[in-house]
mmCIF file of C-alpha atoms and ligand atoms in Angstrom:
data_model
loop_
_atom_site.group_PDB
_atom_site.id
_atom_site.type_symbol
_atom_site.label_atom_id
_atom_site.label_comp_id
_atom_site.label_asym_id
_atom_site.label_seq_id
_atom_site.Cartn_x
_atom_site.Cartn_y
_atom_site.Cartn_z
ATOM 1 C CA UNK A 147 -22.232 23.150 -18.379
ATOM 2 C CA UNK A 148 -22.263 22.112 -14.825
ATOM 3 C CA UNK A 149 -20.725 18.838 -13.487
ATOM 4 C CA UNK A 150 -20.258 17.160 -10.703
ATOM 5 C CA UNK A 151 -16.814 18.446 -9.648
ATOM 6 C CA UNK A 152 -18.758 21.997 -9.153
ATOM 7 C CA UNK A 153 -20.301 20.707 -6.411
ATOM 8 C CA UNK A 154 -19.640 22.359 -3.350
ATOM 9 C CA UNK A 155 -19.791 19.826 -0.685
ATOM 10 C CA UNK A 156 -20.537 16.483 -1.391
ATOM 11 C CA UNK A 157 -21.175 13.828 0.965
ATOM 12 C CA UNK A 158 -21.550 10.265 0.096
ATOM 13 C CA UNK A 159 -21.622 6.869 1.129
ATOM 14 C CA UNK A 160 -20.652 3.869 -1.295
ATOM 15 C CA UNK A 161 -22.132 0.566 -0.761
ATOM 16 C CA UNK A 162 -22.000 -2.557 -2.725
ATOM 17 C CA UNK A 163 -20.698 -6.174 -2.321
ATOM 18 C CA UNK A 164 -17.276 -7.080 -2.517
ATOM 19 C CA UNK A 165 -15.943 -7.324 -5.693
ATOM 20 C CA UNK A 166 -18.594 -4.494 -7.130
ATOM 21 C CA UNK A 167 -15.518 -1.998 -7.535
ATOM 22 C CA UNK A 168 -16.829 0.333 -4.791
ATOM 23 C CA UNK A 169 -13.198 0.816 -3.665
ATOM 24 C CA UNK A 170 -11.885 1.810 -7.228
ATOM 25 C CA UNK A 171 -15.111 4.339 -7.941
ATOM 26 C CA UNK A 172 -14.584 5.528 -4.734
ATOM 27 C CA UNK A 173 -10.548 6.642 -5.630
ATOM 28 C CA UNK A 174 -12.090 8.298 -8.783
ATOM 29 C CA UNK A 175 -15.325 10.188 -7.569
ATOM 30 C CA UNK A 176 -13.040 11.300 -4.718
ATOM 31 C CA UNK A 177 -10.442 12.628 -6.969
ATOM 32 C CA UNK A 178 -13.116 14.657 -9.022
ATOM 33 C CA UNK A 179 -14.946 15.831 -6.357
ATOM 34 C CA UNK A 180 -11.742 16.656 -4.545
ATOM 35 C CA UNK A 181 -13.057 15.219 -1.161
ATOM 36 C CA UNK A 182 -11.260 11.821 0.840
ATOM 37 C CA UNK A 183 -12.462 8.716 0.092
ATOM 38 C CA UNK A 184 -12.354 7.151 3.572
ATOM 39 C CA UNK A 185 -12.384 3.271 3.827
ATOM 40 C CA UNK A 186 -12.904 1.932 6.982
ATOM 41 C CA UNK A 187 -11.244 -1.377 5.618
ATOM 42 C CA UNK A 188 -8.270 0.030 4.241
ATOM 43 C CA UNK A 189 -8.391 2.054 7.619
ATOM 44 C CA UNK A 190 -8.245 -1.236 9.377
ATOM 45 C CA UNK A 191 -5.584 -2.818 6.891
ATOM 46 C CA UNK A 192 -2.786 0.010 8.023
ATOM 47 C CA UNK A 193 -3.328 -0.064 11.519
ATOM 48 C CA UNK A 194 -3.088 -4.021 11.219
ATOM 49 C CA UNK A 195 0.411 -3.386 9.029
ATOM 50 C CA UNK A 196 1.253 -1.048 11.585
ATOM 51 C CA UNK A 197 0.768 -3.165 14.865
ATOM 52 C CA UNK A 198 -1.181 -0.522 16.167
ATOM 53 C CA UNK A 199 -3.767 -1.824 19.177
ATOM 54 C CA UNK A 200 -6.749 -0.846 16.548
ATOM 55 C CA UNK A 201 -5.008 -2.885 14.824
ATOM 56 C CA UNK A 202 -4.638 -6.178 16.448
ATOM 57 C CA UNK A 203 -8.393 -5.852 17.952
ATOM 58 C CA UNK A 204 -9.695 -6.086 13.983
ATOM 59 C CA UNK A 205 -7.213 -8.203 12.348
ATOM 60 C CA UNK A 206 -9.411 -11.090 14.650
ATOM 61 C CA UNK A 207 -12.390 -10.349 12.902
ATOM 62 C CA UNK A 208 -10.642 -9.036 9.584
ATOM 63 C CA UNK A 209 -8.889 -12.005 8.813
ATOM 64 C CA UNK A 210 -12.391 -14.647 9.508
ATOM 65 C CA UNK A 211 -14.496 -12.076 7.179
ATOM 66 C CA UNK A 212 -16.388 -11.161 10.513
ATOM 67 C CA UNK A 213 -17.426 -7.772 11.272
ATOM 68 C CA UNK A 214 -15.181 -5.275 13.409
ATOM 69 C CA UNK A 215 -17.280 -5.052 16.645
ATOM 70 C CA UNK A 216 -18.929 -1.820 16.307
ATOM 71 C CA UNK A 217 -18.086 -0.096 19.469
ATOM 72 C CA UNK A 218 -14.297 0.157 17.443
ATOM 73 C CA UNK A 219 -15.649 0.659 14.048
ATOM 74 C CA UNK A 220 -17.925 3.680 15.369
ATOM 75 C CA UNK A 221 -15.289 5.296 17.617
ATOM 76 C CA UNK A 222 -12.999 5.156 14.420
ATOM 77 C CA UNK A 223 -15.201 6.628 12.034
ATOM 78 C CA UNK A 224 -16.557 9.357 14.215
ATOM 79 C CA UNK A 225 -12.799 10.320 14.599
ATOM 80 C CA UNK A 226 -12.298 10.472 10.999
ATOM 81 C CA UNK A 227 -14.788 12.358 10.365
ATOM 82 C CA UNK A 228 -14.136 15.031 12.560
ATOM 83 C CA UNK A 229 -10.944 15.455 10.902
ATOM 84 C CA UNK A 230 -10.257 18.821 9.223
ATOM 85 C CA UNK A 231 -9.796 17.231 5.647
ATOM 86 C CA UNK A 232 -13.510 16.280 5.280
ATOM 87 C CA UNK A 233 -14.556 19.569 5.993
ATOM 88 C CA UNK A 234 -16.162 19.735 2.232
ATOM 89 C CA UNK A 235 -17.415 16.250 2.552
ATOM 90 C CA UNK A 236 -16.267 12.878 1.611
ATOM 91 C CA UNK A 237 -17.024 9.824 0.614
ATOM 92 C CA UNK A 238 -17.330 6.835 2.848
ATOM 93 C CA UNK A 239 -16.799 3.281 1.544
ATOM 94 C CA UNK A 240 -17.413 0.199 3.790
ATOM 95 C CA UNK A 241 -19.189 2.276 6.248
ATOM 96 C CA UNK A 242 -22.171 1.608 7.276
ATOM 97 C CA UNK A 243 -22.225 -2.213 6.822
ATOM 98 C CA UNK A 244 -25.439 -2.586 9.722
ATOM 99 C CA UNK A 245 -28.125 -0.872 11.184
ATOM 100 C CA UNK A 246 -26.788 0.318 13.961
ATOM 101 C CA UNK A 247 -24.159 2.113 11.545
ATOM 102 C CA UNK A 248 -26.557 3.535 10.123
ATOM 103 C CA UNK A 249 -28.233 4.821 13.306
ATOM 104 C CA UNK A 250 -24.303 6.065 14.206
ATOM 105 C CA UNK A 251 -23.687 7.362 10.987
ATOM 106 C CA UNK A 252 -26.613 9.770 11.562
ATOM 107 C CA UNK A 253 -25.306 11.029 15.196
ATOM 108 C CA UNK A 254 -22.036 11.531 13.451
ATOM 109 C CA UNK A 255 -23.518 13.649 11.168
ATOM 110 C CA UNK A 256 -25.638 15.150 13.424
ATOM 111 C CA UNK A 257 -23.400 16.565 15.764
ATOM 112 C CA UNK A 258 -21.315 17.979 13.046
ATOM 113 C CA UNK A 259 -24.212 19.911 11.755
ATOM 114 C CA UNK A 260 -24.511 18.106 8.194
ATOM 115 C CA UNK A 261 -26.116 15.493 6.326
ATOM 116 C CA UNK A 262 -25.508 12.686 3.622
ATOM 117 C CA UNK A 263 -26.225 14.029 0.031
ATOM 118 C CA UNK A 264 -26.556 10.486 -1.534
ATOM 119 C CA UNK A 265 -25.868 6.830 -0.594
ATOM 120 C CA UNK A 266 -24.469 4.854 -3.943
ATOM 121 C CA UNK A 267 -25.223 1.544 -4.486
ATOM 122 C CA UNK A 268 -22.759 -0.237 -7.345
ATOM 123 C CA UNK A 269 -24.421 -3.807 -8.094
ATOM 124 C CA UNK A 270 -23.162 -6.813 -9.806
ATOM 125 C CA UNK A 271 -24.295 -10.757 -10.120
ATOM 126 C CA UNK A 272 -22.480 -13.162 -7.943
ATOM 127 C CA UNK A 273 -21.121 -14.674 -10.523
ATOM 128 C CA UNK A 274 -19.348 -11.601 -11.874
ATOM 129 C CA UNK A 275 -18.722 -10.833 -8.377
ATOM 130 C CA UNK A 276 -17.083 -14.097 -7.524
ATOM 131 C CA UNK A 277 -14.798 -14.042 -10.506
ATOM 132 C CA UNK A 278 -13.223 -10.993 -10.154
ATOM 133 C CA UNK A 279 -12.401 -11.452 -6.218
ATOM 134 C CA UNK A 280 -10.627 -15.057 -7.580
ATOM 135 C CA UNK A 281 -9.046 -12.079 -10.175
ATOM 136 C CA UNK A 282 -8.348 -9.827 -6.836
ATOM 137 C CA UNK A 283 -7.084 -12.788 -4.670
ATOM 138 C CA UNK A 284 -4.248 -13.850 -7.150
ATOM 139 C CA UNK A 285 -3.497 -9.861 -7.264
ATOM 140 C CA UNK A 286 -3.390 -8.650 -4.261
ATOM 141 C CA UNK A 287 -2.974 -11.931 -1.978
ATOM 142 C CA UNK A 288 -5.318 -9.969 0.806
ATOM 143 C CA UNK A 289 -5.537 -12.327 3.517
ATOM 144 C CA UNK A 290 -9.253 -12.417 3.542
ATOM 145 C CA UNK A 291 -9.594 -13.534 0.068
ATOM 146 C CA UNK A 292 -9.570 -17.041 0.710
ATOM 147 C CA UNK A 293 -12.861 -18.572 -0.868
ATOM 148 C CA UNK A 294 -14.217 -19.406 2.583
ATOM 149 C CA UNK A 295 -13.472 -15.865 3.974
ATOM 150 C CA UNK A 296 -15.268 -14.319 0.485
ATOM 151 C CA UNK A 297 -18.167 -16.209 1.356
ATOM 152 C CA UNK A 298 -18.440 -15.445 4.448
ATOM 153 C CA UNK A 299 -17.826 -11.455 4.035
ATOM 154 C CA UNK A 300 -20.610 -11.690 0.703
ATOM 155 C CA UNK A 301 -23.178 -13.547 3.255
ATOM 156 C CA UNK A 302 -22.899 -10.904 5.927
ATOM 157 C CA UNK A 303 -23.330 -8.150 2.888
ATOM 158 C CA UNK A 304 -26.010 -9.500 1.809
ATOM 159 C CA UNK A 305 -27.586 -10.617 5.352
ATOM 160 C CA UNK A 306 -26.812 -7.206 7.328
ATOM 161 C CA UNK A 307 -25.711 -4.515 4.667
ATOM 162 C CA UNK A 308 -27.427 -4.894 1.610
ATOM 163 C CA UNK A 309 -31.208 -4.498 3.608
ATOM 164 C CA UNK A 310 -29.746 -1.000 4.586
ATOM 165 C CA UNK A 311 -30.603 0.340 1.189
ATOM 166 C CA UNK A 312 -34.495 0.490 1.191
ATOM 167 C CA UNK A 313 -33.698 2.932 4.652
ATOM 168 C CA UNK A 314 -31.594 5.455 2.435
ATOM 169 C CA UNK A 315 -34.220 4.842 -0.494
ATOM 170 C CA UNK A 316 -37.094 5.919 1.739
ATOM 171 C CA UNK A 317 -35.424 8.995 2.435
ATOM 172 C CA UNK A 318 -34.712 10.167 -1.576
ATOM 173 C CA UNK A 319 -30.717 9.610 -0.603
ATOM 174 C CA UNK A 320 -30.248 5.748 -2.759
ATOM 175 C CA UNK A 321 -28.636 6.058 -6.260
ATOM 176 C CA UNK A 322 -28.565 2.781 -7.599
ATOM 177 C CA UNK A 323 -25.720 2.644 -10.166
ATOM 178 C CA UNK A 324 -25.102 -0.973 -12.742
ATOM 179 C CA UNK A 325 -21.160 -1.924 -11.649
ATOM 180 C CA UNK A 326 -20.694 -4.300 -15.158
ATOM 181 C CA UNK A 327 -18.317 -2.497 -17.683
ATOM 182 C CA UNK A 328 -15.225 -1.003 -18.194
ATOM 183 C CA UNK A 329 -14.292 1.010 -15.160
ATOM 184 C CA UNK A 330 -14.458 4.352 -17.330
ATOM 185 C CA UNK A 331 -18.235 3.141 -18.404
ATOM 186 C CA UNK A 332 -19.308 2.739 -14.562
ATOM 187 C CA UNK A 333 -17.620 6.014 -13.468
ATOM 188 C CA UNK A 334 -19.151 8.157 -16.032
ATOM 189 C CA UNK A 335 -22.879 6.243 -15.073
ATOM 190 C CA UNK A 336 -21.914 6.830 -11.507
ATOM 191 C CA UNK A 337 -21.648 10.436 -12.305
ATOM 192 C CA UNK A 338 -24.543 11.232 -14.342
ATOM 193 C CA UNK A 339 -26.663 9.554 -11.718
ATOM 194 C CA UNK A 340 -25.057 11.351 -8.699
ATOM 195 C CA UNK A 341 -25.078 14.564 -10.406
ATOM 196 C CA UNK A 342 -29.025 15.640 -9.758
ATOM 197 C CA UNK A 343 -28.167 14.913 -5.521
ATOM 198 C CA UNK A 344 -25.133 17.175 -6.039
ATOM 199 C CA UNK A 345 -25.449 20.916 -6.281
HETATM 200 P P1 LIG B 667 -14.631 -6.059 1.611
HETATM 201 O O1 LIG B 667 -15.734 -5.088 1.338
HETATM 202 O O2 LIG B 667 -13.995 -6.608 0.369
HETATM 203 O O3 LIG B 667 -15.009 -7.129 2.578
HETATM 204 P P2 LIG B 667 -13.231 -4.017 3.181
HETATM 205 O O4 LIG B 667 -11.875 -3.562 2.832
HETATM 206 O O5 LIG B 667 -14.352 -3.053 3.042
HETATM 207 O O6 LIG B 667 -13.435 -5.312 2.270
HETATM 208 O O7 LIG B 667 -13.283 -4.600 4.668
HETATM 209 C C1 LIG B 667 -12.394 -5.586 5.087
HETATM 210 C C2 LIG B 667 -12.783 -6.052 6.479
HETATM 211 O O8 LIG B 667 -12.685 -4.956 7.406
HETATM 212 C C3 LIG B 667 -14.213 -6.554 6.637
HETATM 213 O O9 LIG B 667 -14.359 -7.915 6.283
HETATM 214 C C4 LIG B 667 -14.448 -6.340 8.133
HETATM 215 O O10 LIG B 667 -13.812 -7.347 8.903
HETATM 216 C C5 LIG B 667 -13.710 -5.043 8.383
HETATM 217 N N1 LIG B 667 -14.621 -3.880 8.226
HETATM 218 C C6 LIG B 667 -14.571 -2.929 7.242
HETATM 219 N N2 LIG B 667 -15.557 -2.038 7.405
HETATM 220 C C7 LIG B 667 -16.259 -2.419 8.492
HETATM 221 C C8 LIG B 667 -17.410 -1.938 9.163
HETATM 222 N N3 LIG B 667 -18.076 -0.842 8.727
HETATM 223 N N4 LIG B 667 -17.846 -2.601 10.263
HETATM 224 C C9 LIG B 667 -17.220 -3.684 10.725
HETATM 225 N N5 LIG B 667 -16.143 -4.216 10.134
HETATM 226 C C10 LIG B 667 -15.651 -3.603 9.027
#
């Protein structure tokens, strides 16, 4: 029977407001489909740990729930993807949150000679969304997980990143997957829907 993880490339993009889980079904498709799961916030988080320069430039956006300016975003994910690691594809999570990333995304791609094979989309309520980033917050103490940072980062989703799915729609790429349930539940949904985009 063929699966998923006999897919020979496989290059996605995750999207999905904070708290949907896209960084947790991101760890797991990754691990199945034996690609990186790149996240350009976690990206961002180690380079601000680290003191790098990247670093300090985002952690002024980061920490008000603000978006990177793209000019560093871009230049950071075109390096990453260059990288020898993604050579069977990967799966990008937190990237692209606008419509110019989406428009960068596509030269990315472009210039390496390949294309997207789906774009997820993991969806949730706000009110399910809003109670598990209170869960998250006590967790993992992230310093944008204050209530008026989560606002502020679920506004700009749903102002700037959320219209970016009727783009990937209109091009047969959008796979529109329900994020309530057990985390097992939504991974094995998430696979059966991905698995006609993946060959
Ligand atoms: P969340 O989705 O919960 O907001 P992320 O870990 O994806 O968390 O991102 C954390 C922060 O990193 C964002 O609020 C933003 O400041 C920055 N960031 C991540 N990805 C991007 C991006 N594609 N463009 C601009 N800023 C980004």
């Amino acid at each position: 029977m063929s699966s998923i993880s006999d897919a020979v490339t496989a290059r996605l993009v995750i999207m999905g407001p904070q708290g949907a889980g896209k960084g947790t079904q991101a760890a797991l498709l990754a691990e199945r489909l034996d690609v990186p799961a790149i996240s350009t916030g976690d990206i961002f988080r180690a380079n601000i740990k680290g003191g790098t320069e990247l670093g300090r430039t985002a952690q002024s956006f980061t920490a008000k729930g603000e978006l990177v300016p793209d000019s560093v975003t871009n230049a950071m994910v075109r390096d990453r993807l260059g990288a020898d690691d993604v050579s069977r594809g990967f799966i990008l999570d937190g990237y692209p949150r606008n419509a110019a990333q989406v428009t960068e995304l596509d030269a990315i791609l472009g210039d390496l000679g390949v294309s997207l094979d789906a774009v997820i989309e993991l969806t949730a309520d706000r009110d399910e969304l809003l109670a598990r980033l209170a869960r998250r917050a006590e967790l993992e103490g992230r310093e944008d997980d204050t209530e008026e940072t989560i606002a502020r980062r679920l506004d700009i989703y749903a102002e700037q990143t959320a219209p970016l799915t009727s783009a990937y729609a209109s091009r047969d790429l959008l796979v529109q997957v329900d994020g309530i349930g057990a985390i097992d539940e939504v991974a094995s949904r998430l696979g059966a829907a991905l698995e006609p985009h993946l060959s």
